[in-house]
Short mmCIF file of C-alpha atoms and ligand atoms in Angstrom, two decimals:
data_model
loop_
_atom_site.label_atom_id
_atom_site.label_comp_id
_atom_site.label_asym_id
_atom_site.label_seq_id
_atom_site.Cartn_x
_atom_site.Cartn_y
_atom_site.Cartn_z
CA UNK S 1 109.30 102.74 62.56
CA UNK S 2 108.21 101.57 65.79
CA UNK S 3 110.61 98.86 67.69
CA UNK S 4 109.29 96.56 70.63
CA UNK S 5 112.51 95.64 72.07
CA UNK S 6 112.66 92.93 74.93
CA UNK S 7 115.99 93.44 76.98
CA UNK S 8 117.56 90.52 78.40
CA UNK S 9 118.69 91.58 82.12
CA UNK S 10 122.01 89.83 82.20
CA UNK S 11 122.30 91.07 78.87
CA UNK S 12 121.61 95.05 78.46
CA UNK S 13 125.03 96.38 77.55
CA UNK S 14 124.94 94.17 74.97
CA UNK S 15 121.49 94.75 73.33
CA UNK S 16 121.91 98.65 73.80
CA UNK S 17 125.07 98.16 71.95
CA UNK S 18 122.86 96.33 69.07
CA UNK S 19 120.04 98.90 69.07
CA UNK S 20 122.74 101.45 68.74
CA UNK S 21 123.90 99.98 65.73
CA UNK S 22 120.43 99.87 64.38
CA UNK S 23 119.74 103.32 65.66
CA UNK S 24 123.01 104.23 63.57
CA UNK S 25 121.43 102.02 60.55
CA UNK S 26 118.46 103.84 60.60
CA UNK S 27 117.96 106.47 58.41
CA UNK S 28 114.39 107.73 59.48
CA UNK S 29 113.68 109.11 62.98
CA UNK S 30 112.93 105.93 65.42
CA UNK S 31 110.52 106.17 67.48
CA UNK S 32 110.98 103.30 70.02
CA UNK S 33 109.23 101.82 73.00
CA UNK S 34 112.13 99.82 75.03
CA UNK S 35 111.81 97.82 77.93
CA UNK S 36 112.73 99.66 80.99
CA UNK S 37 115.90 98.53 82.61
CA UNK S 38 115.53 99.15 86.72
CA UNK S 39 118.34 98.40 88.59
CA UNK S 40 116.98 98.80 91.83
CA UNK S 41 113.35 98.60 93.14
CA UNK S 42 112.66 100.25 96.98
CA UNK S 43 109.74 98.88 98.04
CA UNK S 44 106.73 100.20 100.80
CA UNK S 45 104.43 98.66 102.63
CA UNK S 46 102.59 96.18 104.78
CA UNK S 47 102.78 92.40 104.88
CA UNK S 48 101.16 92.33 101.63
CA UNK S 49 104.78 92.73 100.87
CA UNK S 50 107.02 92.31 103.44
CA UNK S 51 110.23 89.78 102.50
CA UNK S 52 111.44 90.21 106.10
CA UNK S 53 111.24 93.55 108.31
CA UNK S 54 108.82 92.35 110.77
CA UNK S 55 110.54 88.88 111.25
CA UNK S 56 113.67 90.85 111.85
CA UNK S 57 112.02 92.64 114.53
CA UNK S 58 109.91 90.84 116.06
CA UNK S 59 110.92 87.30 115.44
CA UNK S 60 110.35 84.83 112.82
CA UNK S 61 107.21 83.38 111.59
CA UNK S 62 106.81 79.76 112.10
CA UNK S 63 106.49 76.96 109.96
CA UNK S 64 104.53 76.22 107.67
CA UNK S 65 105.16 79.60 106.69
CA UNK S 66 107.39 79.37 103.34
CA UNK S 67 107.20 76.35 103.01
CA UNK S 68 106.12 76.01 99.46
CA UNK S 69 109.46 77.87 97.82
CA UNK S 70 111.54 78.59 100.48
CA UNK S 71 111.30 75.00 102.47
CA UNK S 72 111.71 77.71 105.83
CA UNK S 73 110.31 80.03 107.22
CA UNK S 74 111.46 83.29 105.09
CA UNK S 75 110.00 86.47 106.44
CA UNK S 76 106.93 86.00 104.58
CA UNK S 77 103.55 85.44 105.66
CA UNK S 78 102.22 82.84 103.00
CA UNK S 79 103.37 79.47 101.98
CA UNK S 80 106.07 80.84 99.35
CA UNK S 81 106.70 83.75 97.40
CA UNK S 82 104.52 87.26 97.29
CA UNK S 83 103.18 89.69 94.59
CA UNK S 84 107.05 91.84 95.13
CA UNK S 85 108.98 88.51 94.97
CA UNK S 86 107.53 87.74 91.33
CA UNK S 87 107.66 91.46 90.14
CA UNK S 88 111.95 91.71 91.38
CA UNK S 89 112.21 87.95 89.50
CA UNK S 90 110.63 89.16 86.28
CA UNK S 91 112.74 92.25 86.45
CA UNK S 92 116.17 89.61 86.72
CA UNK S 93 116.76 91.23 90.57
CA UNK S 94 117.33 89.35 93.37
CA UNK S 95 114.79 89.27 95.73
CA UNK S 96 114.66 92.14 98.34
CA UNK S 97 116.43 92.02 101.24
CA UNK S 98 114.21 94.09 104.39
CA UNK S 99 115.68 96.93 105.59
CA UNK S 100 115.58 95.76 108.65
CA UNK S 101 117.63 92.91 108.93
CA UNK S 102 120.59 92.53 110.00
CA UNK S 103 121.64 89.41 108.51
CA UNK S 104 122.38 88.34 105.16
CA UNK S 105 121.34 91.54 103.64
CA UNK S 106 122.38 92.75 100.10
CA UNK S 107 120.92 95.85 99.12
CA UNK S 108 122.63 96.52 95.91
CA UNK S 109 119.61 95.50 93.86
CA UNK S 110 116.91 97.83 96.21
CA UNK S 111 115.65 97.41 99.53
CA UNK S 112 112.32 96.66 101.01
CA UNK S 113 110.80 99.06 103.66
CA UNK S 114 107.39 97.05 104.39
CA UNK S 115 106.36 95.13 107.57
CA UNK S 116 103.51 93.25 108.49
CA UNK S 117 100.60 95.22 109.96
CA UNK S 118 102.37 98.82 108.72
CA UNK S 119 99.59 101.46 108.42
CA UNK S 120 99.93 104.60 106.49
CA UNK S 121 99.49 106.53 109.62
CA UNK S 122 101.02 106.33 112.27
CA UNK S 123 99.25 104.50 115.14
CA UNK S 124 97.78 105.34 118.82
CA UNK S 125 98.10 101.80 119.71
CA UNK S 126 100.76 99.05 120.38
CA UNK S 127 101.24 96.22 117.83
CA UNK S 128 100.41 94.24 121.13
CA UNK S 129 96.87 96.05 121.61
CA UNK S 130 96.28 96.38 118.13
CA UNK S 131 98.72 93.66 115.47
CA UNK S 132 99.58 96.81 114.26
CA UNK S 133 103.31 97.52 112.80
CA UNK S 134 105.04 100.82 114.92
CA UNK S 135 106.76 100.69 111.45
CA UNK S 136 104.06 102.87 109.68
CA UNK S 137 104.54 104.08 106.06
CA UNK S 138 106.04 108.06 107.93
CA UNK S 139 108.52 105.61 109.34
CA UNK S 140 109.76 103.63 106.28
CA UNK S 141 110.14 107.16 104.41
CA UNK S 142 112.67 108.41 107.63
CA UNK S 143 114.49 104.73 106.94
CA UNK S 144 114.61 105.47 103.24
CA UNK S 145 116.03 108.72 103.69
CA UNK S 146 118.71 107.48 105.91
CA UNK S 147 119.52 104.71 103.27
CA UNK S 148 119.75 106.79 100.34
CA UNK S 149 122.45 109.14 102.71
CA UNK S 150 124.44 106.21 104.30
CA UNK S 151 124.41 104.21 101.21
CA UNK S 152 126.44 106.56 99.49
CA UNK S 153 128.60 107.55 102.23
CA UNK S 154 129.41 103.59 102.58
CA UNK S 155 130.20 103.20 98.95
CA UNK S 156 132.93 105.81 99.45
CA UNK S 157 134.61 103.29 101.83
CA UNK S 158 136.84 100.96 100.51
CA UNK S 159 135.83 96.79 101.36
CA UNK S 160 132.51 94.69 101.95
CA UNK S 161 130.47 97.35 102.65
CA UNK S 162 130.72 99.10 100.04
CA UNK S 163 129.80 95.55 97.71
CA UNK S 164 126.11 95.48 99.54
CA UNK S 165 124.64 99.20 98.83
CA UNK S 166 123.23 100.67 95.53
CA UNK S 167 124.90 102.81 93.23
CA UNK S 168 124.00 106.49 93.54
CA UNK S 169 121.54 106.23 90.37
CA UNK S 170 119.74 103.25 91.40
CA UNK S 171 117.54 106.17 93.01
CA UNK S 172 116.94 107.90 90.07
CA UNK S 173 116.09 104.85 88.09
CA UNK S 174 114.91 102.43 90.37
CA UNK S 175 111.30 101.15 90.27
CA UNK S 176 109.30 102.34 93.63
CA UNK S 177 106.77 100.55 94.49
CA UNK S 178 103.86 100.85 97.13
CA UNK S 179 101.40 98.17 98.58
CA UNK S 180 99.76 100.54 101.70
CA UNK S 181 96.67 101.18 102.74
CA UNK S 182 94.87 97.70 103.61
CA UNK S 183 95.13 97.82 107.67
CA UNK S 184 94.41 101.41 107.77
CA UNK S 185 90.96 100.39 107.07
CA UNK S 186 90.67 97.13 108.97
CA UNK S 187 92.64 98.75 111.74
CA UNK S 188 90.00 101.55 112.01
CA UNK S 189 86.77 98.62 111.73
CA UNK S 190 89.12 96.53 114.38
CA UNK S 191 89.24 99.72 116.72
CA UNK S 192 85.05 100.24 116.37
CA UNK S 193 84.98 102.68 113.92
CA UNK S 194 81.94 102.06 111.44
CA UNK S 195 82.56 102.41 107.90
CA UNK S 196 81.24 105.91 107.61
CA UNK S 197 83.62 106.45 110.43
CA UNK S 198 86.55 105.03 108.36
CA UNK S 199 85.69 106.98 105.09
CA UNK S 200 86.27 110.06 107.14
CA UNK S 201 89.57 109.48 107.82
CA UNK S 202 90.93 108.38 104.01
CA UNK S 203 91.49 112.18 102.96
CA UNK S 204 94.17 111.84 105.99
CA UNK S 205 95.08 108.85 105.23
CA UNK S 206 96.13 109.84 101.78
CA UNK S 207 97.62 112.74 102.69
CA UNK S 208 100.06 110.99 104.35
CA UNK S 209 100.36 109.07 101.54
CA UNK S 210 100.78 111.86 99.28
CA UNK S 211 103.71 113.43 101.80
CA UNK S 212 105.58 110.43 101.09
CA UNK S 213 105.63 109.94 97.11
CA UNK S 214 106.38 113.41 96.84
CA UNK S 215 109.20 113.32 99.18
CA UNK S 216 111.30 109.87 97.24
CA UNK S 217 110.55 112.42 94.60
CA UNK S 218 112.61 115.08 95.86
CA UNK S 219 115.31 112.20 96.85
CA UNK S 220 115.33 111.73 92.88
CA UNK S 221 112.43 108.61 92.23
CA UNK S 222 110.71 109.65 89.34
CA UNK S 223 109.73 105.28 88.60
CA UNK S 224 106.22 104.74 90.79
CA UNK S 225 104.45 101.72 91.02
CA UNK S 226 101.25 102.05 93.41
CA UNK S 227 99.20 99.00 94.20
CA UNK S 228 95.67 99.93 95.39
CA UNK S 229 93.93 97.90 98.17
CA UNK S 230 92.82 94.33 98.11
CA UNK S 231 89.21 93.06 98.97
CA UNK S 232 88.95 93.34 102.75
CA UNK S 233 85.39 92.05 102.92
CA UNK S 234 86.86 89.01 101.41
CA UNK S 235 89.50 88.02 103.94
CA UNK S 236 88.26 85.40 106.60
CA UNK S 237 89.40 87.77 109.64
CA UNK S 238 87.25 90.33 108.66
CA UNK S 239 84.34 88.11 108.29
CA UNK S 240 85.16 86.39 111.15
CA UNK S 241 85.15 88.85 113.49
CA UNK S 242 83.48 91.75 111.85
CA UNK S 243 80.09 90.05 111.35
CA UNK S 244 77.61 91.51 108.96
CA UNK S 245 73.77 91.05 108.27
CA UNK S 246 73.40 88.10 105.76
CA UNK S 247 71.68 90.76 103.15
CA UNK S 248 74.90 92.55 103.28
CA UNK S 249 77.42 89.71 101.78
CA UNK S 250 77.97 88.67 97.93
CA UNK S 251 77.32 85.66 95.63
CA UNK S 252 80.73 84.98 96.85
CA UNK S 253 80.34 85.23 100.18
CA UNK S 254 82.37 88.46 100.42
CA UNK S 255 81.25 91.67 103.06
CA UNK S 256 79.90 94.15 100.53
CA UNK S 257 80.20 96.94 103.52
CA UNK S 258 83.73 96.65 103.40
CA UNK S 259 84.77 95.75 100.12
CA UNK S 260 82.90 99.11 99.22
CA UNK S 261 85.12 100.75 101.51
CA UNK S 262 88.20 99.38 99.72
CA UNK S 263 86.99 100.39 96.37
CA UNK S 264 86.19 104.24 98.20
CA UNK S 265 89.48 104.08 99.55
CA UNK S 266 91.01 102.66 95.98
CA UNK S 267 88.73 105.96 94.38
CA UNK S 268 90.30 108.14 96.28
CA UNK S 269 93.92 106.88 95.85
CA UNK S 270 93.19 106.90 91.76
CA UNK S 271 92.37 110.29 92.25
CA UNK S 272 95.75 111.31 94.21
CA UNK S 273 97.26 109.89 91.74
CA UNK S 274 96.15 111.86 88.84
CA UNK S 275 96.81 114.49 90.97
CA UNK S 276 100.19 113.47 91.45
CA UNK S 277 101.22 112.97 88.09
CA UNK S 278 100.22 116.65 87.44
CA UNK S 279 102.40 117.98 90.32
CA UNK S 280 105.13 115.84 89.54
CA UNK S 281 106.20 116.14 85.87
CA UNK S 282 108.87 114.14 85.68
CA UNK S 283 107.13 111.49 87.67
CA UNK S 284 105.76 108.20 85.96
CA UNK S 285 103.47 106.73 88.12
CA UNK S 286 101.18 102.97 87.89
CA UNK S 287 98.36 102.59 89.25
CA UNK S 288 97.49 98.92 89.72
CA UNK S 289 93.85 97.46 90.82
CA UNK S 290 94.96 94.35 92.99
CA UNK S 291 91.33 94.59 94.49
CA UNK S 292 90.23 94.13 90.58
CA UNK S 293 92.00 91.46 90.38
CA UNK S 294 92.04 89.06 93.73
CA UNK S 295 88.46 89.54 93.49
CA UNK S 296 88.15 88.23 89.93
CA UNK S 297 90.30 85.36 91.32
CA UNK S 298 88.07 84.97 94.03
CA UNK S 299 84.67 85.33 91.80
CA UNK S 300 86.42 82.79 89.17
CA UNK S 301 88.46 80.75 91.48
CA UNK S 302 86.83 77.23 90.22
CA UNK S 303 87.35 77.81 86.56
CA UNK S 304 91.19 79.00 87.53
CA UNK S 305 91.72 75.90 88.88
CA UNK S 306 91.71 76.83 92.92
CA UNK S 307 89.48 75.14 95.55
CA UNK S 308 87.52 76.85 98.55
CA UNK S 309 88.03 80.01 97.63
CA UNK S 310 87.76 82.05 101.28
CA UNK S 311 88.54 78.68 103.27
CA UNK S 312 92.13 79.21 104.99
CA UNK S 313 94.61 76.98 103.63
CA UNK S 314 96.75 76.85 107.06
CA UNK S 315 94.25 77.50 110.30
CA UNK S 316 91.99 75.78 112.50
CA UNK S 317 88.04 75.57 113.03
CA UNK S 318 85.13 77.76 112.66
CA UNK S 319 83.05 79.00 109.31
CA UNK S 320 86.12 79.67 107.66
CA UNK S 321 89.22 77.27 109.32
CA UNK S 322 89.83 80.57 110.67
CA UNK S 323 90.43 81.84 114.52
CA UNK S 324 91.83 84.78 115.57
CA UNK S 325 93.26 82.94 118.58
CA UNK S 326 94.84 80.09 116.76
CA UNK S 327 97.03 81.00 114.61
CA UNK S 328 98.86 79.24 111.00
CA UNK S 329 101.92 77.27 112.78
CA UNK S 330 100.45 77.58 116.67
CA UNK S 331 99.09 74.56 118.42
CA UNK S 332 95.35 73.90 120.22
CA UNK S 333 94.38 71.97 122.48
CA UNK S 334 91.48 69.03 121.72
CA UNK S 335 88.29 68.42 124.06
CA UNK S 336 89.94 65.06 124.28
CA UNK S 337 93.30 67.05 125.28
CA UNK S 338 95.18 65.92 122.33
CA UNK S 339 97.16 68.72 121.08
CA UNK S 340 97.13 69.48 117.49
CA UNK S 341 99.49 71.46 115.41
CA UNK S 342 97.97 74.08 112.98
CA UNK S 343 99.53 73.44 109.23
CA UNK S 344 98.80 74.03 106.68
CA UNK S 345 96.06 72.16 103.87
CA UNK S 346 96.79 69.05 101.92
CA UNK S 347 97.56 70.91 99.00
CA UNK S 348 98.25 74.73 98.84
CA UNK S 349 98.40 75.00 95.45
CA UNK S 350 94.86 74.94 94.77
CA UNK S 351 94.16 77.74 97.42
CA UNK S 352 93.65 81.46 97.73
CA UNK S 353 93.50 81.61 101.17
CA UNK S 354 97.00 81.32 103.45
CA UNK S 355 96.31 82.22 106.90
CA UNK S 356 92.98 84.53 107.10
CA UNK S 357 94.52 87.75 106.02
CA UNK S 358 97.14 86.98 103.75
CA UNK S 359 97.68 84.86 100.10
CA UNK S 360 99.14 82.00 99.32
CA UNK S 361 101.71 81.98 97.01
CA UNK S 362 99.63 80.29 93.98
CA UNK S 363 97.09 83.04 94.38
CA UNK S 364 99.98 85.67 94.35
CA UNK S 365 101.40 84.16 91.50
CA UNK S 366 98.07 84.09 89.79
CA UNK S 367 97.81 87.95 90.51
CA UNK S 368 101.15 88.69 89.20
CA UNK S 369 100.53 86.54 86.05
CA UNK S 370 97.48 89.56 85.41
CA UNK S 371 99.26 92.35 86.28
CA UNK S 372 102.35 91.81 84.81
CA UNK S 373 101.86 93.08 81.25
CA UNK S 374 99.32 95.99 82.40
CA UNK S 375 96.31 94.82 82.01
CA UNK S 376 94.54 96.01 85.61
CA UNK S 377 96.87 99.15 85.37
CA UNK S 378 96.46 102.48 84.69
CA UNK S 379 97.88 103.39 82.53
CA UNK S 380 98.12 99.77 80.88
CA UNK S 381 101.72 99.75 80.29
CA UNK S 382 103.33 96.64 81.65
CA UNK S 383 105.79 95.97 84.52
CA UNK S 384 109.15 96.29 82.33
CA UNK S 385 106.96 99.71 80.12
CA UNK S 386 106.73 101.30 83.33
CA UNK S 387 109.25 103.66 83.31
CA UNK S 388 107.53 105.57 79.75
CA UNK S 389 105.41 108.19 80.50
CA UNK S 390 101.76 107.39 78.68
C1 NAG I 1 125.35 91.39 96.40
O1 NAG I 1 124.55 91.32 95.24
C2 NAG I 1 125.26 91.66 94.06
C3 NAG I 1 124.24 91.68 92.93
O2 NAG I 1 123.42 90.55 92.92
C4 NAG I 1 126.37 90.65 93.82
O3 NAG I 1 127.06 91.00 92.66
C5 NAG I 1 127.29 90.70 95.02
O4 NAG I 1 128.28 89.71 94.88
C6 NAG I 1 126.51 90.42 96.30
N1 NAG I 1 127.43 90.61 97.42
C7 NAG I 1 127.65 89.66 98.32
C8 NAG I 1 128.64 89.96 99.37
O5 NAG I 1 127.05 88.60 98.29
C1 NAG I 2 96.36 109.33 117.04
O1 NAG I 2 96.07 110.41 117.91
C2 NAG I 2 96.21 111.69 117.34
C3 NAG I 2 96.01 112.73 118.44
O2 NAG I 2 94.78 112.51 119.08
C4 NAG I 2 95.20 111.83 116.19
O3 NAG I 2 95.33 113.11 115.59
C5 NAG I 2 95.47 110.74 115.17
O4 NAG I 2 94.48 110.79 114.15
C6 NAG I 2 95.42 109.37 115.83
N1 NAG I 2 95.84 108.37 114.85
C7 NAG I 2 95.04 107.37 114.46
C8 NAG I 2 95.59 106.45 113.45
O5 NAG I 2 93.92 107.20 114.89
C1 NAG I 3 85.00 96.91 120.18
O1 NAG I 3 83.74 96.45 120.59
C2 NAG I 3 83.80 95.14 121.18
C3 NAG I 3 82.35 94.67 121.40
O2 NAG I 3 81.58 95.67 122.02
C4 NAG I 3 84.60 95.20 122.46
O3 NAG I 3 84.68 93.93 123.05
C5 NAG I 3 86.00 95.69 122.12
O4 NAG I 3 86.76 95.86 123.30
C6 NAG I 3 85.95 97.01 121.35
N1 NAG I 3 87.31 97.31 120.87
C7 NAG I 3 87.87 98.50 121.01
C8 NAG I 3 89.25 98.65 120.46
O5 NAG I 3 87.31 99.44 121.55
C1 NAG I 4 97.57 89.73 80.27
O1 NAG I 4 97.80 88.46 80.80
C2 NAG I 4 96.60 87.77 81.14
C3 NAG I 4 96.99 86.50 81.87
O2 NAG I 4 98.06 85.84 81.31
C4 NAG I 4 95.78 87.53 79.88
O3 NAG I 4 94.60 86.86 80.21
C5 NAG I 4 95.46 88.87 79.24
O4 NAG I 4 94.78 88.69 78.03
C6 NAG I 4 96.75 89.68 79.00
N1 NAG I 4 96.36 90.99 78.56
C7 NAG I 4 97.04 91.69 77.66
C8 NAG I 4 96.53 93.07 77.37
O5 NAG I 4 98.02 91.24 77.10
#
């Protein structure tokens, strides 16, 4: 007898209690496949899925960032929600409050260690040289560790406190989740490297990667879900300012050089992966193929119902409505001195593009509506399967 059981969040006490009494029932051995119930996720990364470290602490975006869900600027860069937002909603958590801030924080339900431009390694340059986060993925493992320690000494404490931290085995079954990698690559084409150049540097990369998963594993996280990197040769920035030989670009109008170096990179990170999974046994770990499938929404973006696939939604002039000088919410100045305010497009729901680099929030949404239930994972278990080991 095989049971596919669909748990209600709000509701688990109550449906374990019913598939006990079935269990009970039951005279033959069950062998059952039950939705997973996380009750925290810890999240890693860049802005890709950042709900709020870098605006923490470096200052809020500006509008029209959010603007879709949110009505405000919300930490975000895109019009509304991201990839994370829609994975904590379909798990019935709140969404994740940034480690970072300050304010208005509840991290009972997880925490989110991402920030905008975070690299795996750490960087040689400023965020002010480079748009590069100091917050690089070494850094959000040292703020992890001090969570998981404080955390627990705060829950000790009688009052408020104690109301806004996990409970000790939120660690041990709380989803972790990765989105790291992207700016490691761009950051290296930004800084002159050629691809060749860049390549060279991904067995470091992932080491570092590597040193990380293995250590939230020795803090107790045996629940691992690992996005792999998008389609850089796709994002406006990159073909803005990275300009390739006509010969070298797609029917889509994508930069094969670098996409190819996103699906190396993505190689290599599969492979650490199945490496991983042997040297952690008690680990289960998801590999998901965003690039797989924000190119397919790129490739297929008319017959999914989106516009102008690699025009920016919220930017101003050149081949793409994108320049690296103007940003989404800052103003220009006309050759007739008028100034204009850069918004966003008439309607972002029809568009893939947010601001050059990042997604809107109906692309996001499109992405999370395909990897959801497993279908550009490996192993193809679904968000709420992903704590069984295939
Ligand atoms: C923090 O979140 C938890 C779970 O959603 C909730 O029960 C609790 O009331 C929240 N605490 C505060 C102070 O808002
Ligand atoms: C930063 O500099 C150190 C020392 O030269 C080097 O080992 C490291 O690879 C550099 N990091 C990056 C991201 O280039
Ligand atoms: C990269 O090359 C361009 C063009 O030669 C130059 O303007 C820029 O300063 C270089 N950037 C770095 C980080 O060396
Ligand atoms: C997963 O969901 C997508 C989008 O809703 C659908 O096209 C696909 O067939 C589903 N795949 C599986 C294996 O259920």
């Amino acid at each position: 007898m095989r049971l596919s059981w669909s748990l209600g969040t709000g509701n688990y006490a109550m449906d374990t209690c019913v598939l006990f009494l079935l269990l009970l029932l039951s005279s033959k051995p069950v062998s059952a496949t039950f939705s997973c119930y996380f009750p925290a996720v810890f999240n890693f990364g860049d802005s890709n899925s950042d709900t709020g470290g870098l605006a923490a602490a470096f200052g809020q975006f500006s509008s029209p960032n959010g603007e879709t869900f949110f009505h405000r600027p919300a930490g975000r860069v895109s019009d509304g929600r991201l990839l994370i937002d829609f994975m904590v909603q379909s798990l019935g958590l709140p969404y994740l409050s940034a480690f970072l801030d300050a304010l208005g924080s509840n991290f009972t339900h997880g925490a989110n260690f991402a920030t905008g431009g975070s690299t795996i390694r750490p960087q040689n340059t400023t965020r002010h040289q480079s748009g590069l986060s100091p917050i690089s993925l070494n850094v959000q493992s040292y703020q992890f560790n001090d969570f998981v320690v404080r955390t627990q000494i705060i829950r000790k404490v009688e009052g408020l406190f104690k109301e806004l931290v996990p409970k000790p085995e939120a660690f041990t079954h709380g989803l972790y989740t990765f989105d790291i990698g992207q700016n490691d690559l761009t950051g290296g084409l930004f800084q002159n490297l050629t691809v060749d150049q860049v390549k060279a540097s991904i067995p470091n990369i992932l080491g570092q990667f590597e040193t990380v998963v293995k250590d939230v594993y020795d803090k107790g996280g045996r629940f691992f879900w690992i996005h792999n990197t998008g389609p850089i040769g796709c994002l406006p920035f990159v073909l803005e300012h990275l300009p390739i030989d006509e010969r070298q670009m797609d029917t889509n109008g994508c930069a094969n050089p670098f996409n190819e170096l996103a699906r190396f990179f993505n190689d290599k990170l599969k492979d650490l992966v199945n490496q991983l999974r042997e040297q952690l046994p008690k680990a289960v770990i998801t590999y998901v193929d965003i690039y797989k499938a924000r190119y397919t929404l790129i490739s297929q973006a008319h017959t999914q119902g989106f516009e102008h696939p690699l025009r920016v939604c919220c930017g101003y002039g050149q081949k793409y409505n994108y320049n690296i000088h103007v940003g989404c919410g800052g103003k220009v100045v006309s050759k007739n001195g008028k100034e204009i305010f850069v918004g966003s497009c008439k309607d972002p729901s029809v568009r893939i593009m947010w601001d050059g680099i990042h997604y809107t929030e109906a692309a996001n949404k499109w992405v999370f509506n395909r990897i959801v239930n497993g279908s550009y994972s490996d192993p193809p278990v679904s968000l709420l399967m992903a704590c069984h080991r295939q």
